[in-house]
Amino acid sequence: MATERNAMFYFWKEHSSEATIQEMFLDSKGKEIGELELPEILSMLPNYERRRVLELGAGIGRYTGEIAQKASHVTSVDFMENFVEKSRELNGKYSNIEFICADVTKLEREVGSCDVIFSNWLLMYLGDEEVQCLLNKMLSWLTDDGYLFFHESCFGQSGDKKRTSNPTHYRSPMVRISYHTLVAYYSAFCCIPVEAVGDRGTNILEGEGESLLVYPGVY
């Protein structure tokens, strides 16, 4: 697992030197793609107004400032220092943002300290065991009426930027992945929740597109 984390660190180290949106998307048309993606994803998020939001894999903060305009507090986390500093430059005007440079696999938060956890294209950069561990932790960080939202690519490599290596996990269509508290199917078009079992009584009530919205708590 340590070897995999090192490979992912150096992969993004190679692709974060300029901290641009083109690097974020690994595509020369990143700006155009981002302009289409951002409003679509924001429209799918659960209500985060006056709530505490934990954003994982925040990159250069494309969503951070948008969320901060309504949230009571945003904790923005990424493991590339250049991305974190760029996000601070772009979004530092918002006093309710905490910027953290950290690997999400090593991140620790207090139980029940988040109302909403949001990530965009993060789990594809984690191995299956890392995904399982992180999901278990995220569910513990949420309040009983909190929300977990993540958006993932289930396809193969995209973007026109040349890569000397690519440790990304493009999970095959209909691969079943168990998370202890969550069982889901990755499909070519969407991440479909099919079963949710956990100590906290997790229920999956909605899954659409490549996104998955998770509602913890008993209903």
PDB file of N, CA and C in Angstrom, residues 89-168:
ATOM      1  N   GLU A  89      -4.741  31.042  -2.747  1.00  0.00           N
ATOM      2  CA  GLU A  89      -4.649  32.284  -3.517  1.00  0.00           C
ATOM      3  C   GLU A  89      -6.003  32.673  -4.108  1.00  0.00           C
ATOM      4  N   LEU A  90      -6.730  31.685  -4.625  1.00  0.00           N
ATOM      5  CA  LEU A  90      -8.010  31.950  -5.265  1.00  0.00           C
ATOM      6  C   LEU A  90      -9.143  32.178  -4.275  1.00  0.00           C
ATOM      7  N   ASN A  91      -9.077  31.487  -3.139  1.00  0.00           N
ATOM      8  CA  ASN A  91     -10.221  31.473  -2.222  1.00  0.00           C
ATOM      9  C   ASN A  91      -9.925  32.017  -0.832  1.00  0.00           C
ATOM     10  N   GLY A  92      -8.729  32.540  -0.635  1.00  0.00           N
ATOM     11  CA  GLY A  92      -8.356  33.045   0.682  1.00  0.00           C
ATOM     12  C   GLY A  92      -9.204  34.196   1.178  1.00  0.00           C
ATOM     13  N   LYS A  93      -9.952  34.822   0.277  1.00  0.00           N
ATOM     14  CA  LYS A  93     -10.825  35.936   0.667  1.00  0.00           C
ATOM     15  C   LYS A  93     -11.990  35.478   1.534  1.00  0.00           C
ATOM     16  N   TYR A  94     -12.251  34.156   1.525  1.00  0.00           N
ATOM     17  CA  TYR A  94     -13.323  33.623   2.354  1.00  0.00           C
ATOM     18  C   TYR A  94     -12.757  33.212   3.712  1.00  0.00           C
ATOM     19  N   SER A  95     -13.252  33.836   4.750  1.00  0.00           N
ATOM     20  CA  SER A  95     -12.706  33.595   6.089  1.00  0.00           C
ATOM     21  C   SER A  95     -13.152  32.279   6.697  1.00  0.00           C
ATOM     22  N   ASN A  96     -14.102  31.603   6.052  1.00  0.00           N
ATOM     23  CA  ASN A  96     -14.639  30.357   6.614  1.00  0.00           C
ATOM     24  C   ASN A  96     -14.023  29.103   5.990  1.00  0.00           C
ATOM     25  N   ILE A  97     -12.864  29.254   5.335  1.00  0.00           N
ATOM     26  CA  ILE A  97     -12.196  28.105   4.731  1.00  0.00           C
ATOM     27  C   ILE A  97     -10.917  27.769   5.504  1.00  0.00           C
ATOM     28  N   GLU A  98     -10.743  26.500   5.819  1.00  0.00           N
ATOM     29  CA  GLU A  98      -9.491  25.991   6.383  1.00  0.00           C
ATOM     30  C   GLU A  98      -8.807  25.159   5.305  1.00  0.00           C
ATOM     31  N   PHE A  99      -7.572  25.506   4.962  1.00  0.00           N
ATOM     32  CA  PHE A  99      -6.819  24.806   3.930  1.00  0.00           C
ATOM     33  C   PHE A  99      -5.849  23.824   4.582  1.00  0.00           C
ATOM     34  N   ILE A 100      -5.920  22.564   4.171  1.00  0.00           N
ATOM     35  CA  ILE A 100      -5.064  21.530   4.748  1.00  0.00           C
ATOM     36  C   ILE A 100      -4.359  20.772   3.632  1.00  0.00           C
ATOM     37  N   CYS A 101      -3.041  20.645   3.744  1.00  0.00           N
ATOM     38  CA  CYS A 101      -2.277  19.819   2.818  1.00  0.00           C
ATOM     39  C   CYS A 101      -2.037  18.478   3.500  1.00  0.00           C
ATOM     40  N   ALA A 102      -2.738  17.447   3.042  1.00  0.00           N
ATOM     41  CA  ALA A 102      -2.649  16.133   3.690  1.00  0.00           C
ATOM     42  C   ALA A 102      -3.143  15.057   2.743  1.00  0.00           C
ATOM     43  N   ASP A 103      -2.622  13.869   2.922  1.00  0.00           N
ATOM     44  CA  ASP A 103      -3.090  12.683   2.207  1.00  0.00           C
ATOM     45  C   ASP A 103      -4.368  12.205   2.894  1.00  0.00           C
ATOM     46  N   VAL A 104      -5.445  12.045   2.132  1.00  0.00           N
ATOM     47  CA  VAL A 104      -6.726  11.673   2.740  1.00  0.00           C
ATOM     48  C   VAL A 104      -6.655  10.325   3.447  1.00  0.00           C
ATOM     49  N   THR A 105      -5.732   9.455   3.030  1.00  0.00           N
ATOM     50  CA  THR A 105      -5.628   8.147   3.672  1.00  0.00           C
ATOM     51  C   THR A 105      -5.065   8.253   5.083  1.00  0.00           C
ATOM     52  N   LYS A 106      -4.463   9.394   5.405  1.00  0.00           N
ATOM     53  CA  LYS A 106      -3.894   9.611   6.728  1.00  0.00           C
ATOM     54  C   LYS A 106      -4.655  10.662   7.517  1.00  0.00           C
ATOM     55  N   LEU A 107      -5.693  11.200   6.928  1.00  0.00           N
ATOM     56  CA  LEU A 107      -6.462  12.268   7.552  1.00  0.00           C
ATOM     57  C   LEU A 107      -7.291  11.737   8.720  1.00  0.00           C
ATOM     58  N   GLU A 108      -7.339  12.515   9.780  1.00  0.00           N
ATOM     59  CA  GLU A 108      -8.168  12.175  10.932  1.00  0.00           C
ATOM     60  C   GLU A 108      -9.041  13.375  11.285  1.00  0.00           C
ATOM     61  N   ARG A 109     -10.312  13.127  11.561  1.00  0.00           N
ATOM     62  CA  ARG A 109     -11.239  14.170  11.987  1.00  0.00           C
ATOM     63  C   ARG A 109     -12.034  13.645  13.172  1.00  0.00           C
ATOM     64  N   GLU A 110     -12.665  14.546  13.890  1.00  0.00           N
ATOM     65  CA  GLU A 110     -13.474  14.134  15.026  1.00  0.00           C
ATOM     66  C   GLU A 110     -14.760  13.467  14.550  1.00  0.00           C
ATOM     67  N   VAL A 111     -15.209  12.497  15.311  1.00  0.00           N
ATOM     68  CA  VAL A 111     -16.471  11.813  15.002  1.00  0.00           C
ATOM     69  C   VAL A 111     -17.617  12.820  15.021  1.00  0.00           C
ATOM     70  N   GLY A 112     -18.451  12.771  14.001  1.00  0.00           N
ATOM     71  CA  GLY A 112     -19.618  13.650  13.951  1.00  0.00           C
ATOM     72  C   GLY A 112     -19.299  15.117  13.736  1.00  0.00           C
ATOM     73  N   SER A 113     -18.152  15.416  13.135  1.00  0.00           N
ATOM     74  CA  SER A 113     -17.731  16.817  12.996  1.00  0.00           C
ATOM     75  C   SER A 113     -18.112  17.441  11.657  1.00  0.00           C
ATOM     76  N   CYS A 114     -18.699  16.665  10.736  1.00  0.00           N
ATOM     77  CA  CYS A 114     -19.022  17.172   9.397  1.00  0.00           C
ATOM     78  C   CYS A 114     -20.500  16.970   9.083  1.00  0.00           C
ATOM     79  N   ASP A 115     -21.075  17.963   8.417  1.00  0.00           N
ATOM     80  CA  ASP A 115     -22.450  17.834   7.949  1.00  0.00           C
ATOM     81  C   ASP A 115     -22.493  17.304   6.519  1.00  0.00           C
ATOM     82  N   VAL A 116     -21.497  17.677   5.723  1.00  0.00           N
ATOM     83  CA  VAL A 116     -21.411  17.247   4.329  1.00  0.00           C
ATOM     84  C   VAL A 116     -19.964  16.916   4.001  1.00  0.00           C
ATOM     85  N   ILE A 117     -19.728  15.781   3.369  1.00  0.00           N
ATOM     86  CA  ILE A 117     -18.404  15.434   2.840  1.00  0.00           C
ATOM     87  C   ILE A 117     -18.532  15.331   1.332  1.00  0.00           C
ATOM     88  N   PHE A 118     -17.659  16.048   0.627  1.00  0.00           N
ATOM     89  CA  PHE A 118     -17.730  16.131  -0.823  1.00  0.00           C
ATOM     90  C   PHE A 118     -16.379  15.807  -1.443  1.00  0.00           C
ATOM     91  N   SER A 119     -16.392  14.981  -2.484  1.00  0.00           N
ATOM     92  CA  SER A 119     -15.161  14.753  -3.243  1.00  0.00           C
ATOM     93  C   SER A 119     -15.512  14.585  -4.712  1.00  0.00           C
ATOM     94  N   ASN A 120     -14.612  15.016  -5.561  1.00  0.00           N
ATOM     95  CA  ASN A 120     -14.801  14.948  -7.000  1.00  0.00           C
ATOM     96  C   ASN A 120     -13.565  14.315  -7.607  1.00  0.00           C
ATOM     97  N   TRP A 121     -13.731  13.090  -8.130  1.00  0.00           N
ATOM     98  CA  TRP A 121     -12.614  12.362  -8.722  1.00  0.00           C
ATOM     99  C   TRP A 121     -11.490  12.128  -7.700  1.00  0.00           C
ATOM    100  N   LEU A 122     -11.815  11.424  -6.647  1.00  0.00           N
ATOM    101  CA  LEU A 122     -10.834  11.121  -5.602  1.00  0.00           C
ATOM    102  C   LEU A 122     -10.600   9.624  -5.460  1.00  0.00           C
ATOM    103  N   LEU A 123     -11.664   8.838  -5.390  1.00  0.00           N
ATOM    104  CA  LEU A 123     -11.526   7.411  -5.092  1.00  0.00           C
ATOM    105  C   LEU A 123     -10.768   6.671  -6.184  1.00  0.00           C
ATOM    106  N   MET A 124     -10.760   7.208  -7.398  1.00  0.00           N
ATOM    107  CA  MET A 124     -10.010   6.581  -8.491  1.00  0.00           C
ATOM    108  C   MET A 124      -8.502   6.670  -8.267  1.00  0.00           C
ATOM    109  N   TYR A 125      -8.104   7.484  -7.310  1.00  0.00           N
ATOM    110  CA  TYR A 125      -6.688   7.607  -6.975  1.00  0.00           C
ATOM    111  C   TYR A 125      -6.343   6.867  -5.683  1.00  0.00           C
ATOM    112  N   LEU A 126      -7.247   5.965  -5.277  1.00  0.00           N
ATOM    113  CA  LEU A 126      -7.035   5.129  -4.095  1.00  0.00           C
ATOM    114  C   LEU A 126      -7.225   3.670  -4.471  1.00  0.00           C
ATOM    115  N   GLY A 127      -6.457   2.787  -3.833  1.00  0.00           N
ATOM    116  CA  GLY A 127      -6.657   1.359  -4.009  1.00  0.00           C
ATOM    117  C   GLY A 127      -7.921   0.906  -3.294  1.00  0.00           C
ATOM    118  N   ASP A 128      -8.370  -0.314  -3.564  1.00  0.00           N
ATOM    119  CA  ASP A 128      -9.616  -0.809  -2.974  1.00  0.00           C
ATOM    120  C   ASP A 128      -9.588  -0.791  -1.451  1.00  0.00           C
ATOM    121  N   GLU A 129      -8.492  -1.218  -0.843  1.00  0.00           N
ATOM    122  CA  GLU A 129      -8.388  -1.216   0.616  1.00  0.00           C
ATOM    123  C   GLU A 129      -8.409   0.204   1.160  1.00  0.00           C
ATOM    124  N   GLU A 130      -7.777   1.117   0.432  1.00  0.00           N
ATOM    125  CA  GLU A 130      -7.768   2.517   0.862  1.00  0.00           C
ATOM    126  C   GLU A 130      -9.164   3.124   0.774  1.00  0.00           C
ATOM    127  N   VAL A 131      -9.908   2.757  -0.274  1.00  0.00           N
ATOM    128  CA  VAL A 131     -11.281   3.227  -0.422  1.00  0.00           C
ATOM    129  C   VAL A 131     -12.131   2.730   0.743  1.00  0.00           C
ATOM    130  N   GLN A 132     -11.982   1.450   1.062  1.00  0.00           N
ATOM    131  CA  GLN A 132     -12.755   0.872   2.163  1.00  0.00           C
ATOM    132  C   GLN A 132     -12.463   1.590   3.471  1.00  0.00           C
ATOM    133  N   CYS A 133     -11.201   1.796   3.754  1.00  0.00           N
ATOM    134  CA  CYS A 133     -10.800   2.450   5.005  1.00  0.00           C
ATOM    135  C   CYS A 133     -11.318   3.884   5.053  1.00  0.00           C
ATOM    136  N   LEU A 134     -11.158   4.619   3.944  1.00  0.00           N
ATOM    137  CA  LEU A 134     -11.595   6.011   3.924  1.00  0.00           C
ATOM    138  C   LEU A 134     -13.104   6.134   4.062  1.00  0.00           C
ATOM    139  N   LEU A 135     -13.852   5.276   3.372  1.00  0.00           N
ATOM    140  CA  LEU A 135     -15.310   5.343   3.480  1.00  0.00           C
ATOM    141  C   LEU A 135     -15.784   5.074   4.900  1.00  0.00           C
ATOM    142  N   ASN A 136     -15.159   4.115   5.565  1.00  0.00           N
ATOM    143  CA  ASN A 136     -15.524   3.851   6.949  1.00  0.00           C
ATOM    144  C   ASN A 136     -15.271   5.068   7.824  1.00  0.00           C
ATOM    145  N   LYS A 137     -14.138   5.735   7.589  1.00  0.00           N
ATOM    146  CA  LYS A 137     -13.816   6.928   8.384  1.00  0.00           C
ATOM    147  C   LYS A 137     -14.767   8.080   8.053  1.00  0.00           C
ATOM    148  N   MET A 138     -15.058   8.266   6.764  1.00  0.00           N
ATOM    149  CA  MET A 138     -15.935   9.365   6.377  1.00  0.00           C
ATOM    150  C   MET A 138     -17.308   9.230   7.010  1.00  0.00           C
ATOM    151  N   LEU A 139     -17.836   8.011   7.033  1.00  0.00           N
ATOM    152  CA  LEU A 139     -19.150   7.806   7.630  1.00  0.00           C
ATOM    153  C   LEU A 139     -19.127   8.114   9.124  1.00  0.00           C
ATOM    154  N   SER A 140     -17.990   7.890   9.787  1.00  0.00           N
ATOM    155  CA  SER A 140     -17.888   8.210  11.211  1.00  0.00           C
ATOM    156  C   SER A 140     -17.743   9.708  11.437  1.00  0.00           C
ATOM    157  N   TRP A 141     -17.169  10.421  10.471  1.00  0.00           N
ATOM    158  CA  TRP A 141     -16.995  11.872  10.609  1.00  0.00           C
ATOM    159  C   TRP A 141     -18.302  12.631  10.442  1.00  0.00           C
ATOM    160  N   LEU A 142     -19.271  12.011   9.771  1.00  0.00           N
ATOM    161  CA  LEU A 142     -20.537  12.683   9.499  1.00  0.00           C
ATOM    162  C   LEU A 142     -21.458  12.689  10.713  1.00  0.00           C
ATOM    163  N   THR A 143     -22.260  13.739  10.788  1.00  0.00           N
ATOM    164  CA  THR A 143     -23.336  13.750  11.771  1.00  0.00           C
ATOM    165  C   THR A 143     -24.395  12.746  11.338  1.00  0.00           C
ATOM    166  N   ASP A 144     -25.309  12.427  12.242  1.00  0.00           N
ATOM    167  CA  ASP A 144     -26.320  11.418  11.924  1.00  0.00           C
ATOM    168  C   ASP A 144     -27.222  11.843  10.768  1.00  0.00           C
ATOM    169  N   ASP A 145     -27.362  13.139  10.551  1.00  0.00           N
ATOM    170  CA  ASP A 145     -28.190  13.614   9.439  1.00  0.00           C
ATOM    171  C   ASP A 145     -27.321  14.230   8.333  1.00  0.00           C
ATOM    172  N   GLY A 146     -26.042  13.809   8.284  1.00  0.00           N
ATOM    173  CA  GLY A 146     -25.120  14.362   7.301  1.00  0.00           C
ATOM    174  C   GLY A 146     -25.216  13.681   5.946  1.00  0.00           C
ATOM    175  N   TYR A 147     -24.400  14.156   5.019  1.00  0.00           N
ATOM    176  CA  TYR A 147     -24.411  13.658   3.649  1.00  0.00           C
ATOM    177  C   TYR A 147     -22.990  13.377   3.163  1.00  0.00           C
ATOM    178  N   LEU A 148     -22.842  12.299   2.418  1.00  0.00           N
ATOM    179  CA  LEU A 148     -21.592  11.992   1.735  1.00  0.00           C
ATOM    180  C   LEU A 148     -21.866  11.983   0.239  1.00  0.00           C
ATOM    181  N   PHE A 149     -21.129  12.802  -0.508  1.00  0.00           N
ATOM    182  CA  PHE A 149     -21.312  12.872  -1.952  1.00  0.00           C
ATOM    183  C   PHE A 149     -19.964  12.688  -2.624  1.00  0.00           C
ATOM    184  N   PHE A 150     -19.877  11.731  -3.548  1.00  0.00           N
ATOM    185  CA  PHE A 150     -18.647  11.635  -4.334  1.00  0.00           C
ATOM    186  C   PHE A 150     -18.962  11.355  -5.791  1.00  0.00           C
ATOM    187  N   HIS A 151     -18.142  11.922  -6.650  1.00  0.00           N
ATOM    188  CA  HIS A 151     -18.303  11.819  -8.101  1.00  0.00           C
ATOM    189  C   HIS A 151     -17.055  11.172  -8.653  1.00  0.00           C
ATOM    190  N   GLU A 152     -17.214  10.104  -9.409  1.00  0.00           N
ATOM    191  CA  GLU A 152     -16.067   9.347  -9.891  1.00  0.00           C
ATOM    192  C   GLU A 152     -16.158   9.044 -11.383  1.00  0.00           C
ATOM    193  N   SER A 153     -15.024   8.865 -11.991  1.00  0.00           N
ATOM    194  CA  SER A 153     -14.965   8.396 -13.367  1.00  0.00           C
ATOM    195  C   SER A 153     -14.862   6.873 -13.354  1.00  0.00           C
ATOM    196  N   CYS A 154     -15.713   6.237 -14.123  1.00  0.00           N
ATOM    197  CA  CYS A 154     -15.694   4.772 -14.197  1.00  0.00           C
ATOM    198  C   CYS A 154     -15.144   4.301 -15.540  1.00  0.00           C
ATOM    199  N   PHE A 155     -14.532   5.184 -16.282  1.00  0.00           N
ATOM    200  CA  PHE A 155     -14.024   4.851 -17.601  1.00  0.00           C
ATOM    201  C   PHE A 155     -12.513   4.674 -17.573  1.00  0.00           C
ATOM    202  N   GLY A 156     -11.920   4.535 -18.742  1.00  0.00           N
ATOM    203  CA  GLY A 156     -10.476   4.453 -18.856  1.00  0.00           C
ATOM    204  C   GLY A 156      -9.860   5.837 -18.899  1.00  0.00           C
ATOM    205  N   GLN A 157      -8.599   5.878 -19.231  1.00  0.00           N
ATOM    206  CA  GLN A 157      -7.847   7.129 -19.215  1.00  0.00           C
ATOM    207  C   GLN A 157      -8.471   8.164 -20.142  1.00  0.00           C
ATOM    208  N   SER A 158      -8.545   9.393 -19.656  1.00  0.00           N
ATOM    209  CA  SER A 158      -9.034  10.503 -20.457  1.00  0.00           C
ATOM    210  C   SER A 158      -8.019  11.637 -20.379  1.00  0.00           C
ATOM    211  N   GLY A 159      -8.221  12.663 -21.166  1.00  0.00           N
ATOM    212  CA  GLY A 159      -7.290  13.786 -21.156  1.00  0.00           C
ATOM    213  C   GLY A 159      -6.176  13.592 -22.160  1.00  0.00           C
ATOM    214  N   ASP A 160      -5.702  14.702 -22.718  1.00  0.00           N
ATOM    215  CA  ASP A 160      -4.681  14.608 -23.769  1.00  0.00           C
ATOM    216  C   ASP A 160      -3.265  14.872 -23.273  1.00  0.00           C
ATOM    217  N   LYS A 161      -3.117  15.021 -21.959  1.00  0.00           N
ATOM    218  CA  LYS A 161      -1.782  15.263 -21.427  1.00  0.00           C
ATOM    219  C   LYS A 161      -0.984  13.968 -21.386  1.00  0.00           C
ATOM    220  N   LYS A 162       0.254  14.020 -21.877  1.00  0.00           N
ATOM    221  CA  LYS A 162       1.097  12.831 -21.887  1.00  0.00           C
ATOM    222  C   LYS A 162       1.496  12.445 -20.473  1.00  0.00           C
ATOM    223  N   ARG A 163       1.534  11.135 -20.228  1.00  0.00           N
ATOM    224  CA  ARG A 163       1.880  10.616 -18.914  1.00  0.00           C
ATOM    225  C   ARG A 163       2.952   9.549 -19.048  1.00  0.00           C
ATOM    226  N   THR A 164       3.989   9.650 -18.232  1.00  0.00           N
ATOM    227  CA  THR A 164       5.031   8.624 -18.244  1.00  0.00           C
ATOM    228  C   THR A 164       4.547   7.349 -17.563  1.00  0.00           C
ATOM    229  N   SER A 165       3.572   7.513 -16.656  1.00  0.00           N
ATOM    230  CA  SER A 165       2.938   6.377 -15.983  1.00  0.00           C
ATOM    231  C   SER A 165       1.546   6.828 -15.569  1.00  0.00           C
ATOM    232  N   ASN A 166       0.707   5.866 -15.225  1.00  0.00           N
ATOM    233  CA  ASN A 166      -0.648   6.215 -14.803  1.00  0.00           C
ATOM    234  C   ASN A 166      -1.143   5.193 -13.783  1.00  0.00           C
ATOM    235  N   PRO A 167      -0.995   5.496 -12.485  1.00  0.00           N
ATOM    236  CA  PRO A 167      -1.414   4.548 -11.446  1.00  0.00           C
ATOM    237  C   PRO A 167      -2.894   4.642 -11.087  1.00  0.00           C
ATOM    238  N   THR A 168      -3.655   5.434 -11.842  1.00  0.00           N
ATOM    239  CA  THR A 168      -5.073   5.649 -11.560  1.00  0.00           C
ATOM    240  C   THR A 168      -5.870   4.347 -11.647  1.00  0.00           C
TER     241      THR A 168
END
